[in-house]
PDB file of C-alpha atoms and ligand atoms in Angstrom:
ATOM      1  CA  MET A  23     -13.025  31.181  -8.021  1.00 50.00           C
ATOM      2  CA  ALA A  24     -13.125  27.493  -8.931  1.00 55.00           C
ATOM      3  CA  ALA A  25     -13.466  25.076  -6.029  1.00 72.00           C
ATOM      4  CA  VAL A  26     -10.349  23.091  -5.230  1.00 81.00           C
ATOM      5  CA  THR A  27     -10.741  19.375  -5.868  1.00 94.00           C
ATOM      6  CA  ARG A  28      -8.970  17.305  -3.249  1.00 98.00           C
ATOM      7  CA  ILE A  29      -7.946  13.834  -4.423  1.00 98.00           C
ATOM      8  CA  ASP A  30      -6.256  11.267  -2.172  1.00 98.00           C
ATOM      9  CA  LEU A  31      -5.465   8.050  -4.071  1.00 98.00           C
ATOM     10  CA  HIS A  32      -3.912   5.820  -1.384  1.00 99.00           C
ATOM     11  CA  CYS A  33      -5.766   4.933   1.844  1.00 98.00           C
ATOM     12  CA  HIS A  34      -5.902   1.816   4.013  1.00 98.00           C
ATOM     13  CA  SER A  35      -8.787   0.374   6.029  1.00 98.00           C
ATOM     14  CA  THR A  36      -9.190  -2.548   8.425  1.00 98.00           C
ATOM     15  CA  ALA A  37      -9.352  -4.756   5.321  1.00 98.00           C
ATOM     16  CA  SER A  38      -5.544  -4.549   5.687  1.00 98.00           C
ATOM     17  CA  ASP A  39      -3.420  -2.586   8.160  1.00 98.00           C
ATOM     18  CA  GLY A  40      -5.478   0.585   8.557  1.00 98.00           C
ATOM     19  CA  THR A  41      -7.399   1.197  11.767  1.00 97.00           C
ATOM     20  CA  LEU A  42     -10.666   2.651  10.356  1.00 98.00           C
ATOM     21  CA  THR A  43     -13.265   0.294   8.919  1.00 98.00           C
ATOM     22  CA  PRO A  44     -14.037   0.904   5.223  1.00 98.00           C
ATOM     23  CA  ALA A  45     -17.257   2.708   6.270  1.00 98.00           C
ATOM     24  CA  GLU A  46     -15.382   4.889   8.766  1.00 98.00           C
ATOM     25  CA  LEU A  47     -12.714   5.569   6.151  1.00 98.00           C
ATOM     26  CA  VAL A  48     -15.080   7.013   3.533  1.00 98.00           C
ATOM     27  CA  ARG A  49     -16.796   9.150   6.199  1.00 98.00           C
ATOM     28  CA  ALA A  50     -13.393  10.357   7.410  1.00 98.00           C
ATOM     29  CA  GLY A  51     -12.582  11.217   3.800  1.00 98.00           C
ATOM     30  CA  VAL A  52     -15.516  13.596   3.608  1.00 98.00           C
ATOM     31  CA  ALA A  53     -14.692  15.055   7.032  1.00 97.00           C
ATOM     32  CA  ALA A  54     -11.146  15.704   5.791  1.00 98.00           C
ATOM     33  CA  GLY A  55     -12.566  17.633   2.822  1.00 97.00           C
ATOM     34  CA  LEU A  56     -11.749  15.070   0.151  1.00 98.00           C
ATOM     35  CA  ASP A  57     -13.702  14.987  -3.107  1.00 98.00           C
ATOM     36  CA  VAL A  58     -12.081  11.790  -4.367  1.00 98.00           C
ATOM     37  CA  MET A  59     -10.674   8.971  -2.293  1.00 98.00           C
ATOM     38  CA  ALA A  60      -9.167   5.593  -3.188  1.00 99.00           C
ATOM     39  CA  ILE A  61      -9.361   2.565  -0.941  1.00 99.00           C
ATOM     40  CA  THR A  62      -6.111   0.666  -1.536  1.00 99.00           C
ATOM     41  CA  ASP A  63      -5.652  -2.106   0.981  1.00 98.00           C
ATOM     42  CA  HIS A  64      -2.646  -4.407   0.810  1.00 98.00           C
ATOM     43  CA  ASP A  65      -3.345  -7.382  -1.465  1.00 98.00           C
ATOM     44  CA  THR A  66      -7.121  -7.265  -1.080  1.00 98.00           C
ATOM     45  CA  THR A  67     -10.387  -5.888  -2.401  1.00 98.00           C
ATOM     46  CA  GLY A  68     -12.054  -7.053   0.830  1.00 98.00           C
ATOM     47  CA  GLY A  69     -13.027  -3.505   1.877  1.00 98.00           C
ATOM     48  CA  TRP A  70     -14.669  -2.481  -1.395  1.00 98.00           C
ATOM     49  CA  ALA A  71     -18.245  -3.566  -0.698  1.00 98.00           C
ATOM     50  CA  GLU A  72     -18.443  -1.875   2.698  1.00 98.00           C
ATOM     51  CA  ALA A  73     -16.823   1.337   1.423  1.00 98.00           C
ATOM     52  CA  GLU A  74     -19.218   1.341  -1.525  1.00 98.00           C
ATOM     53  CA  ALA A  75     -22.280   0.860   0.698  1.00 98.00           C
ATOM     54  CA  ALA A  76     -21.213   3.618   3.104  1.00 98.00           C
ATOM     55  CA  ARG A  77     -19.960   6.093   0.469  1.00 98.00           C
ATOM     56  CA  PRO A  78     -21.351   9.509   1.365  1.00 98.00           C
ATOM     57  CA  GLU A  79     -23.048  11.591  -1.323  1.00 95.00           C
ATOM     58  CA  GLY A  80     -20.472  13.841  -2.929  1.00 93.00           C
ATOM     59  CA  LEU A  81     -17.461  11.603  -2.352  1.00 98.00           C
ATOM     60  CA  ARG A  82     -16.144   9.880  -5.457  1.00 98.00           C
ATOM     61  CA  LEU A  83     -14.748   6.470  -4.592  1.00 98.00           C
ATOM     62  CA  VAL A  84     -11.906   4.806  -6.480  1.00 99.00           C
ATOM     63  CA  ARG A  85     -11.667   1.111  -5.811  1.00 99.00           C
ATOM     64  CA  GLY A  86      -8.115  -0.185  -5.739  1.00 99.00           C
ATOM     65  CA  ALA A  87      -5.532  -2.285  -3.954  1.00 99.00           C
ATOM     66  CA  GLU A  88      -1.814  -2.205  -3.167  1.00 98.00           C
ATOM     67  CA  PRO A  89      -0.255  -5.461  -4.416  1.00 98.00           C
ATOM     68  CA  SER A  90       2.994  -6.525  -2.713  1.00 98.00           C
ATOM     69  CA  CYS A  91       5.662  -6.912  -5.388  1.00 98.00           C
ATOM     70  CA  ARG A  92       9.332  -7.642  -5.780  1.00 98.00           C
ATOM     71  CA  TRP A  93      11.973  -6.836  -8.358  1.00 98.00           C
ATOM     72  CA  PHE A  94      14.131  -9.908  -8.881  1.00 97.00           C
ATOM     73  CA  GLY A  95      16.724  -8.091 -11.017  1.00 96.00           C
ATOM     74  CA  SER A  96      18.927  -7.334  -8.011  1.00 95.00           C
ATOM     75  CA  GLN A  97      20.471  -9.576  -5.336  1.00 93.00           C
ATOM     76  CA  PRO A  98      18.736  -9.867  -2.945  1.00 93.00           C
ATOM     77  CA  ALA A  99      15.450  -8.963  -4.661  1.00 96.00           C
ATOM     78  CA  ILE A 100      13.938  -5.572  -3.727  1.00 97.00           C
ATOM     79  CA  PRO A 101      10.368  -5.453  -2.335  1.00 96.00           C
ATOM     80  CA  LEU A 102       8.123  -2.695  -3.651  1.00 97.00           C
ATOM     81  CA  HIS A 103       4.457  -1.726  -3.763  1.00 98.00           C
ATOM     82  CA  LEU A 104       2.230  -1.041  -6.732  1.00 98.00           C
ATOM     83  CA  LEU A 105      -1.102   0.744  -6.521  1.00 99.00           C
ATOM     84  CA  ALA A 106      -3.703  -0.868  -8.752  1.00 99.00           C
ATOM     85  CA  TYR A 107      -6.788   1.212  -9.560  1.00 99.00           C
ATOM     86  CA  LEU A 108     -10.190   0.326 -10.986  1.00 99.00           C
ATOM     87  CA  PHE A 109      -9.407  -3.271 -11.978  1.00 99.00           C
ATOM     88  CA  ASP A 110     -12.024  -6.001 -12.333  1.00 98.00           C
ATOM     89  CA  PRO A 111     -11.927  -7.924  -9.028  1.00 98.00           C
ATOM     90  CA  ALA A 112     -13.373 -11.014 -10.758  1.00 98.00           C
ATOM     91  CA  GLU A 113     -10.551 -11.283 -13.287  1.00 98.00           C
ATOM     92  CA  PRO A 114      -9.165 -14.707 -12.270  1.00 98.00           C
ATOM     93  CA  VAL A 115      -5.390 -14.290 -12.683  1.00 98.00           C
ATOM     94  CA  LEU A 116      -5.057 -11.156 -10.558  1.00 98.00           C
ATOM     95  CA  ALA A 117      -7.658 -12.389  -8.043  1.00 98.00           C
ATOM     96  CA  ALA A 118      -5.735 -15.659  -7.593  1.00 98.00           C
ATOM     97  CA  GLU A 119      -2.441 -13.809  -7.129  1.00 98.00           C
ATOM     98  CA  LEU A 120      -3.939 -11.515  -4.491  1.00 98.00           C
ATOM     99  CA  ALA A 121      -5.430 -14.527  -2.677  1.00 98.00           C
ATOM    100  CA  ARG A 122      -2.030 -16.221  -2.689  1.00 98.00           C
ATOM    101  CA  LEU A 123      -0.401 -13.085  -1.261  1.00 98.00           C
ATOM    102  CA  ARG A 124      -2.951 -12.902   1.562  1.00 98.00           C
ATOM    103  CA  GLU A 125      -2.418 -16.563   2.472  1.00 98.00           C
ATOM    104  CA  ASP A 126       1.318 -16.069   2.472  1.00 98.00           C
ATOM    105  CA  ARG A 127       0.917 -13.031   4.754  1.00 98.00           C
ATOM    106  CA  GLU A 128      -0.750 -15.287   7.343  1.00 98.00           C
ATOM    107  CA  GLN A 129       2.041 -17.855   7.278  1.00 98.00           C
ATOM    108  CA  ARG A 130       4.687 -15.188   7.335  1.00 98.00           C
ATOM    109  CA  ALA A 131       3.149 -13.330  10.286  1.00 98.00           C
ATOM    110  CA  GLU A 132       2.884 -16.623  12.153  1.00 98.00           C
ATOM    111  CA  LYS A 133       6.609 -17.229  11.548  1.00 98.00           C
ATOM    112  CA  ILE A 134       7.452 -13.751  12.844  1.00 98.00           C
ATOM    113  CA  VAL A 135       5.384 -14.396  15.969  1.00 98.00           C
ATOM    114  CA  GLU A 136       7.169 -17.751  16.472  1.00 98.00           C
ATOM    115  CA  LYS A 137      10.560 -16.029  16.176  1.00 98.00           C
ATOM    116  CA  LEU A 138       9.541 -13.453  18.770  1.00 98.00           C
ATOM    117  CA  ARG A 139       8.119 -16.099  21.104  1.00 98.00           C
ATOM    118  CA  ALA A 140      11.326 -18.148  20.806  1.00 98.00           C
ATOM    119  CA  ASP A 141      13.074 -15.128  22.350  1.00 98.00           C
ATOM    120  CA  GLY A 142      10.518 -14.938  25.139  1.00 98.00           C
ATOM    121  CA  VAL A 143       8.362 -12.134  23.728  1.00 98.00           C
ATOM    122  CA  PRO A 144       4.881 -12.653  25.255  1.00 97.00           C
ATOM    123  CA  ILE A 145       2.621 -12.275  22.210  1.00 98.00           C
ATOM    124  CA  THR A 146       0.537 -14.908  20.437  1.00 98.00           C
ATOM    125  CA  TRP A 147      -0.554 -15.604  16.883  1.00 98.00           C
ATOM    126  CA  GLY A 148      -4.154 -15.592  18.104  1.00 98.00           C
ATOM    127  CA  GLU A 149      -3.790 -12.038  19.364  1.00 98.00           C
ATOM    128  CA  VAL A 150      -2.146 -10.804  16.144  1.00 98.00           C
ATOM    129  CA  HIS A 151      -4.701 -12.621  14.002  1.00 98.00           C
ATOM    130  CA  GLY A 152      -7.414 -10.947  16.079  1.00 98.00           C
ATOM    131  CA  TYR A 153      -5.966  -7.485  15.413  1.00 98.00           C
ATOM    132  CA  ALA A 154      -6.052  -8.226  11.667  1.00 98.00           C
ATOM    133  CA  ALA A 155      -9.776  -9.019  12.124  1.00 95.00           C
ATOM    134  CA  GLY A 156     -10.124 -10.992   8.914  1.00 95.00           C
ATOM    135  CA  GLY A 157      -8.190  -8.489   6.776  1.00 97.00           C
ATOM    136  CA  SER A 158      -4.725  -8.879   5.193  1.00 98.00           C
ATOM    137  CA  VAL A 159      -2.414  -9.398   8.159  1.00 98.00           C
ATOM    138  CA  GLY A 160       0.735  -7.261   8.249  1.00 98.00           C
ATOM    139  CA  ARG A 161       3.573  -6.216  10.495  1.00 98.00           C
ATOM    140  CA  PRO A 162       1.537  -3.280  11.918  1.00 98.00           C
ATOM    141  CA  HIS A 163      -0.690  -5.917  13.576  1.00 98.00           C
ATOM    142  CA  ILE A 164       2.378  -7.519  15.164  1.00 98.00           C
ATOM    143  CA  ALA A 165       3.519  -4.023  16.157  1.00 98.00           C
ATOM    144  CA  GLN A 166       0.172  -3.601  17.918  1.00 98.00           C
ATOM    145  CA  ALA A 167       0.886  -6.729  19.991  1.00 98.00           C
ATOM    146  CA  LEU A 168       4.382  -5.448  20.834  1.00 98.00           C
ATOM    147  CA  ILE A 169       2.873  -2.133  21.971  1.00 98.00           C
ATOM    148  CA  ARG A 170       0.280  -3.980  24.086  1.00 98.00           C
ATOM    149  CA  ALA A 171       3.094  -6.015  25.670  1.00 98.00           C
ATOM    150  CA  GLY A 172       4.844  -2.748  26.572  1.00 98.00           C
ATOM    151  CA  LEU A 173       7.947  -3.550  24.510  1.00 98.00           C
ATOM    152  CA  VAL A 174       7.697  -0.555  22.168  1.00 98.00           C
ATOM    153  CA  ARG A 175       5.640   2.621  22.345  1.00 97.00           C
ATOM    154  CA  THR A 176       4.797   3.207  18.683  1.00 97.00           C
ATOM    155  CA  THR A 177       4.384   1.339  15.381  1.00 96.00           C
ATOM    156  CA  ASP A 178       7.429   3.207  14.089  1.00 95.00           C
ATOM    157  CA  GLU A 179       9.517   1.908  17.013  1.00 97.00           C
ATOM    158  CA  ALA A 180       8.324  -1.631  16.260  1.00 98.00           C
ATOM    159  CA  PHE A 181       9.794  -1.252  12.740  1.00 97.00           C
ATOM    160  CA  ALA A 182      13.296  -0.533  14.137  1.00 97.00           C
ATOM    161  CA  SER A 183      16.026  -2.992  13.104  1.00 96.00           C
ATOM    162  CA  SER A 184      16.007  -4.553  16.579  1.00 98.00           C
ATOM    163  CA  TRP A 185      12.390  -5.603  16.000  1.00 98.00           C
ATOM    164  CA  LEU A 186      10.303  -6.088  12.842  1.00 98.00           C
ATOM    165  CA  GLY A 187      12.664  -4.133  10.576  1.00 96.00           C
ATOM    166  CA  SER A 188      15.446  -6.698  10.662  1.00 96.00           C
ATOM    167  CA  ARG A 189      15.983  -8.930  13.704  1.00 98.00           C
ATOM    168  CA  TYR A 190      12.515 -10.462  13.468  1.00 98.00           C
ATOM    169  CA  PHE A 191      12.024  -9.874   9.759  1.00 97.00           C
ATOM    170  CA  VAL A 192      10.615 -12.625   7.563  1.00 97.00           C
ATOM    171  CA  PRO A 193      10.099 -11.836   3.844  1.00 94.00           C
ATOM    172  CA  LYS A 194       6.746 -12.216   2.085  1.00 93.00           C
ATOM    173  CA  SER A 195       6.426 -14.150  -1.175  1.00 90.00           C
ATOM    174  CA  ASP A 196       5.634 -11.130  -3.308  1.00 97.00           C
ATOM    175  CA  LEU A 197       4.584 -10.916  -6.971  1.00 98.00           C
ATOM    176  CA  ASP A 198       7.198 -10.352  -9.638  1.00 98.00           C
ATOM    177  CA  VAL A 199       6.656  -6.660 -10.431  1.00 98.00           C
ATOM    178  CA  PHE A 200       6.583  -7.134 -14.224  1.00 98.00           C
ATOM    179  CA  ALA A 201       4.005  -9.923 -13.919  1.00 98.00           C
ATOM    180  CA  ALA A 202       2.028  -7.705 -11.522  1.00 98.00           C
ATOM    181  CA  VAL A 203       1.950  -4.760 -13.953  1.00 98.00           C
ATOM    182  CA  ARG A 204       0.740  -7.093 -16.714  1.00 98.00           C
ATOM    183  CA  ALA A 205      -1.857  -8.734 -14.446  1.00 98.00           C
ATOM    184  CA  VAL A 206      -3.280  -5.368 -13.310  1.00 99.00           C
ATOM    185  CA  ARG A 207      -3.524  -4.200 -16.942  1.00 98.00           C
ATOM    186  CA  ALA A 208      -5.081  -7.497 -18.029  1.00 98.00           C
ATOM    187  CA  ALA A 209      -7.746  -6.960 -15.356  1.00 98.00           C
ATOM    188  CA  GLY A 210      -8.509  -3.513 -16.829  1.00 99.00           C
ATOM    189  CA  GLY A 211      -6.703  -1.732 -14.005  1.00 99.00           C
ATOM    190  CA  VAL A 212      -4.170   1.082 -13.880  1.00 99.00           C
ATOM    191  CA  PRO A 213      -0.836   0.389 -12.119  1.00 99.00           C
ATOM    192  CA  VAL A 214       1.023   3.192 -10.328  1.00 99.00           C
ATOM    193  CA  PHE A 215       4.326   2.732  -8.499  1.00 98.00           C
ATOM    194  CA  ALA A 216       3.703   3.488  -4.788  1.00 98.00           C
ATOM    195  CA  HIS A 217       6.308   5.567  -2.890  1.00 98.00           C
ATOM    196  CA  PRO A 218       9.135   4.608  -5.305  1.00 98.00           C
ATOM    197  CA  ARG A 219      11.828   6.424  -3.274  1.00 98.00           C
ATOM    198  CA  ALA A 220      10.839   5.346   0.257  1.00 96.00           C
ATOM    199  CA  THR A 221      14.335   4.526   1.522  1.00 93.00           C
ATOM    200  CA  LYS A 222      13.142   4.213   5.132  1.00 88.00           C
ATOM    201  CA  ARG A 223      11.526   0.930   4.062  1.00 88.00           C
ATOM    202  CA  GLY A 224      14.773  -0.443   2.608  1.00 90.00           C
ATOM    203  CA  ARG A 225      16.581  -0.353  -0.740  1.00 94.00           C
ATOM    204  CA  VAL A 226      14.815   1.336  -3.654  1.00 96.00           C
ATOM    205  CA  VAL A 227      14.919   0.394  -7.341  1.00 97.00           C
ATOM    206  CA  PRO A 228      16.976   2.237  -9.995  1.00 97.00           C
ATOM    207  CA  ASP A 229      15.403   4.632 -12.517  1.00 98.00           C
ATOM    208  CA  ALA A 230      16.232   2.133 -15.289  1.00 98.00           C
ATOM    209  CA  LEU A 231      13.843  -0.390 -13.738  1.00 98.00           C
ATOM    210  CA  ILE A 232      11.084   2.222 -13.657  1.00 98.00           C
ATOM    211  CA  ALA A 233      11.730   2.858 -17.366  1.00 98.00           C
ATOM    212  CA  ASP A 234      11.414  -0.893 -18.077  1.00 98.00           C
ATOM    213  CA  LEU A 235       8.169  -1.006 -16.086  1.00 98.00           C
ATOM    214  CA  ALA A 236       6.832   1.942 -18.088  1.00 98.00           C
ATOM    215  CA  ASP A 237       7.451  -0.110 -21.263  1.00 98.00           C
ATOM    216  CA  GLU A 238       5.498  -2.961 -19.649  1.00 98.00           C
ATOM    217  CA  GLY A 239       2.438  -0.813 -18.882  1.00 98.00           C
ATOM    218  CA  LEU A 240       3.179   1.083 -15.662  1.00 99.00           C
ATOM    219  CA  PHE A 241       0.997   4.210 -15.761  1.00 99.00           C
ATOM    220  CA  GLY A 242       2.238   6.494 -13.003  1.00 99.00           C
ATOM    221  CA  LEU A 243       4.551   7.348 -10.123  1.00 99.00           C
ATOM    222  CA  GLU A 244       3.392   8.333  -6.648  1.00 98.00           C
ATOM    223  CA  ALA A 245       5.870  11.205  -6.304  1.00 98.00           C
ATOM    224  CA  ASP A 246       4.148  13.090  -3.502  1.00 98.00           C
ATOM    225  CA  HIS A 247       4.301  10.877  -0.409  1.00 98.00           C
ATOM    226  CA  GLU A 248       5.460  11.533   3.141  1.00 98.00           C
ATOM    227  CA  ASP A 249       8.330   9.037   2.781  1.00 97.00           C
ATOM    228  CA  HIS A 250       9.914  11.217   0.050  1.00 98.00           C
ATOM    229  CA  THR A 251      12.042  14.312   0.635  1.00 97.00           C
ATOM    230  CA  PRO A 252      11.217  17.384  -1.473  1.00 97.00           C
ATOM    231  CA  ALA A 253      14.245  16.552  -3.647  1.00 97.00           C
ATOM    232  CA  GLU A 254      13.019  12.976  -4.182  1.00 97.00           C
ATOM    233  CA  ARG A 255       9.566  14.269  -5.113  1.00 98.00           C
ATOM    234  CA  ALA A 256      11.149  16.542  -7.706  1.00 98.00           C
ATOM    235  CA  GLN A 257      13.270  13.654  -9.052  1.00 98.00           C
ATOM    236  CA  MET A 258      10.196  11.449  -9.421  1.00 98.00           C
ATOM    237  CA  ARG A 259       8.314  14.250 -11.205  1.00 98.00           C
ATOM    238  CA  ALA A 260      11.194  14.699 -13.633  1.00 98.00           C
ATOM    239  CA  LEU A 261      11.418  10.939 -14.239  1.00 98.00           C
ATOM    240  CA  ALA A 262       7.657  10.702 -14.805  1.00 98.00           C
ATOM    241  CA  ASP A 263       7.910  13.578 -17.248  1.00 98.00           C
ATOM    242  CA  ARG A 264      10.733  11.864 -19.125  1.00 98.00           C
ATOM    243  CA  LEU A 265       8.901   8.522 -19.295  1.00 98.00           C
ATOM    244  CA  GLY A 266       5.421   9.891 -20.038  1.00 98.00           C
ATOM    245  CA  LEU A 267       4.003   8.664 -16.707  1.00 98.00           C
ATOM    246  CA  VAL A 268       1.405  10.486 -14.630  1.00 98.00           C
ATOM    247  CA  VAL A 269       2.349  11.868 -11.212  1.00 98.00           C
ATOM    248  CA  THR A 270       0.163  11.122  -8.214  1.00 98.00           C
ATOM    249  CA  GLY A 271       0.257  12.207  -4.593  1.00 98.00           C
ATOM    250  CA  SER A 272      -1.453  10.637  -1.633  1.00 98.00           C
ATOM    251  CA  SER A 273      -1.437  10.254   2.110  1.00 98.00           C
ATOM    252  CA  ASP A 274      -1.067   6.452   2.421  1.00 98.00           C
ATOM    253  CA  PHE A 275      -3.373   6.926   5.410  1.00 98.00           C
ATOM    254  CA  HIS A 276      -3.357   4.017   7.911  1.00 98.00           C
ATOM    255  CA  GLY A 277      -5.463   5.462  10.749  1.00 97.00           C
ATOM    256  CA  THR A 278      -3.560   5.308  14.038  1.00 95.00           C
ATOM    257  CA  HIS A 279      -0.974   2.873  12.614  1.00 93.00           C
ATOM    258  CA  LYS A 280       0.697   5.948  11.120  1.00 94.00           C
ATOM    259  CA  THR A 281       0.737   9.647  11.954  1.00 95.00           C
ATOM    260  CA  VAL A 282      -0.129  10.945   8.467  1.00 97.00           C
ATOM    261  CA  GLU A 283      -3.547  12.602   7.969  1.00 98.00           C
ATOM    262  CA  LEU A 284      -5.983  12.034   5.096  1.00 98.00           C
ATOM    263  CA  GLY A 285      -5.271  14.459   2.266  1.00 98.00           C
ATOM    264  CA  ALA A 286      -1.743  15.226   3.515  1.00 98.00           C
ATOM    265  CA  PHE A 287      -0.681  14.795  -0.128  1.00 98.00           C
ATOM    266  CA  THR A 288      -3.017  14.941  -3.104  1.00 98.00           C
ATOM    267  CA  THR A 289      -3.229  14.214  -6.811  1.00 98.00           C
ATOM    268  CA  ALA A 290      -3.932  16.845  -9.481  1.00 98.00           C
ATOM    269  CA  PRO A 291      -7.348  16.513 -11.206  1.00 98.00           C
ATOM    270  CA  GLU A 292      -5.703  16.169 -14.654  1.00 98.00           C
ATOM    271  CA  ALA A 293      -3.616  13.202 -13.461  1.00 98.00           C
ATOM    272  CA  PHE A 294      -6.660  11.622 -11.853  1.00 98.00           C
ATOM    273  CA  GLU A 295      -8.688  11.988 -15.062  1.00 98.00           C
ATOM    274  CA  LYS A 296      -5.916  10.232 -16.998  1.00 98.00           C
ATOM    275  CA  VAL A 297      -6.024   7.307 -14.549  1.00 98.00           C
ATOM    276  CA  VAL A 298      -9.806   7.092 -14.930  1.00 98.00           C
ATOM    277  CA  SER A 299      -9.602   7.240 -18.742  1.00 98.00           C
ATOM    278  CA  ALA A 300      -7.051   4.408 -18.808  1.00 98.00           C
ATOM    279  CA  ALA A 301      -9.171   2.054 -16.675  1.00 98.00           C
ATOM    280  CA  THR A 302     -11.650  -0.496 -18.046  1.00 98.00           C
ATOM    281  CA  GLY A 303     -12.174  -2.744 -15.004  1.00 98.00           C
ATOM    282  CA  VAL A 304     -14.708  -0.993 -12.765  1.00 98.00           C
ATOM    283  CA  PRO A 305     -15.961   2.629 -12.797  1.00 98.00           C
ATOM    284  CA  VAL A 306     -15.318   5.345 -10.261  1.00 98.00           C
ATOM    285  CA  LEU A 307     -18.360   5.493  -7.959  1.00 98.00           C
ATOM    286  CA  GLY A 308     -20.101   8.828  -7.523  1.00 96.00           C
TER     287      GLY A 308
HETATM  288  P1  AMP B 421       4.095  -5.615   5.801  1.00 88.13           P
HETATM  289  O1  AMP B 421       3.146  -5.258   4.699  1.00 88.13           O
HETATM  290  O2  AMP B 421       3.559  -6.657   6.694  1.00 88.13           O
HETATM  291  O3  AMP B 421       5.483  -5.938   5.311  1.00 88.13           O
HETATM  292  O4  AMP B 421       4.237  -4.321   6.725  1.00 88.13           O
HETATM  293  C1  AMP B 421       4.613  -3.100   6.138  1.00 88.13           C
HETATM  294  C2  AMP B 421       3.518  -2.076   6.366  1.00 88.13           C
HETATM  295  O5  AMP B 421       3.729  -1.446   7.624  1.00 88.13           O
HETATM  296  C3  AMP B 421       3.489  -0.978   5.329  1.00 88.13           C
HETATM  297  O6  AMP B 421       2.218  -0.980   4.719  1.00 88.13           O
HETATM  298  C4  AMP B 421       3.618   0.317   6.056  1.00 88.13           C
HETATM  299  O7  AMP B 421       2.617   1.200   5.664  1.00 88.13           O
HETATM  300  C5  AMP B 421       3.451  -0.043   7.516  1.00 88.13           C
HETATM  301  N1  AMP B 421       4.385   0.717   8.365  1.00 88.13           N
HETATM  302  C6  AMP B 421       4.043   1.442   9.439  1.00 88.13           C
HETATM  303  N2  AMP B 421       5.144   1.999   9.992  1.00 88.13           N
HETATM  304  C7  AMP B 421       6.192   1.617   9.242  1.00 88.13           C
HETATM  305  C8  AMP B 421       7.594   1.887   9.303  1.00 88.13           C
HETATM  306  N3  AMP B 421       8.127   2.641  10.248  1.00 88.13           N
HETATM  307  N4  AMP B 421       8.379   1.332   8.355  1.00 88.13           N
HETATM  308  C9  AMP B 421       7.851   0.538   7.382  1.00 88.13           C
HETATM  309  N5  AMP B 421       6.533   0.253   7.279  1.00 88.13           N
HETATM  310  C10 AMP B 421       5.707   0.793   8.197  1.00 88.13           C
HETATM  311 FE1   FE B 422       0.430  -0.678   5.245  1.00 88.13          FE
HETATM  312 FE1   FE B 423       2.925   0.850   0.475  1.00 88.13          FE
HETATM  313 ZN1   ZN B 424      -0.057   1.824   1.416  1.00 88.13          ZN
END
C-alpha cells in the first residue's frame, strides 16, 4: 500500500499571528505527520530563514506568504487573502509591497489600541507590539491583550462585532488583488486564493471576480478550509474545475490563536506538484 502524503499549505508562525516560532512550527509539522508544509505568514517572509534552518529531515518546506489584498470592484471594497508560494523574496516590487503592508499594520494596530483606550480599555500599544515580537502585527495580538485584561476569554470572542470585528475595527491598506496576483507571478510565485468563501470574516467576492483573477494569473483556490461548509467546499471545487484552477486544502494553523490543528485539511499530491511546477522563484526545500 502506498504511503499517504500529507500536505498542509497554509501555516502561520510568530513571524505573523501564529504562536509557534518558525522552528517550533516545522517540528510540529513533523509531529503532526506532515510530509509537506508551507510557512505562509501574513505579509512577510520573516520566518523563512529560521524555518529553513530548523527544517527536520523528511519534511519538505514550501516557503510562502499570505498577502493582504482587497477587491475594489465593490463598494465598500472587500478584503481578501492570497497565498503566494515559492516567490523570489528579493524581487523588489513584491518585497516593497509586503514591507508597506507590514508598516501599515503597525499604524493600524496602534489606531485600534487608541480607540480602545479612548473607551477606557486598559491595554497599551507597547504590550500589543510586544506580543507581535517583531513579526507582522495583527488583530490576534490585540485580542491577546484583551484576554490578558480579562475582557474576553478567547481570540474568537475578541473578533465579535462589539470588539475587533466592528466596533473597534480599523481597515488595513491592502494591495489591489489584481496587482497582487501580477506581482506574485512577476516574482516567480504561485498565487492561490485563500479561504475564498470565509463569510465569518465578512463579505466574500463573487465567482465572476474569481474568473477575472484566473485570467490575470491566479493559479488555485483553497477550497478545503475550516471556514467553509461542505457545500462551499464543493462549490469552490466546481468553480476551480470550470476555471482550470487547482484545488488546495490547508489548516491555516495559528497555534493557540485558533483551535484548528496542523493537517486538519490537506492538499492532494497532484495539486501540490502543479503548484511546484508553476513556480520559478525559489525551490521547495527537502
Ligand atoms: P488582521 O490580519 O489583523 O486583520 O487579523 C485577522 C487575522 O485574525 C486572520 O489572520 C485570522 O486568521 C485571525 N483570526 C483569529 N480568529 C478570528 C476570527 N474569529 N475572525 C477573523 N479572524 C480571526
Ligand atoms: Fe492570521
Ligand atoms: Fe487568511
Ligand atoms: Zn492564514
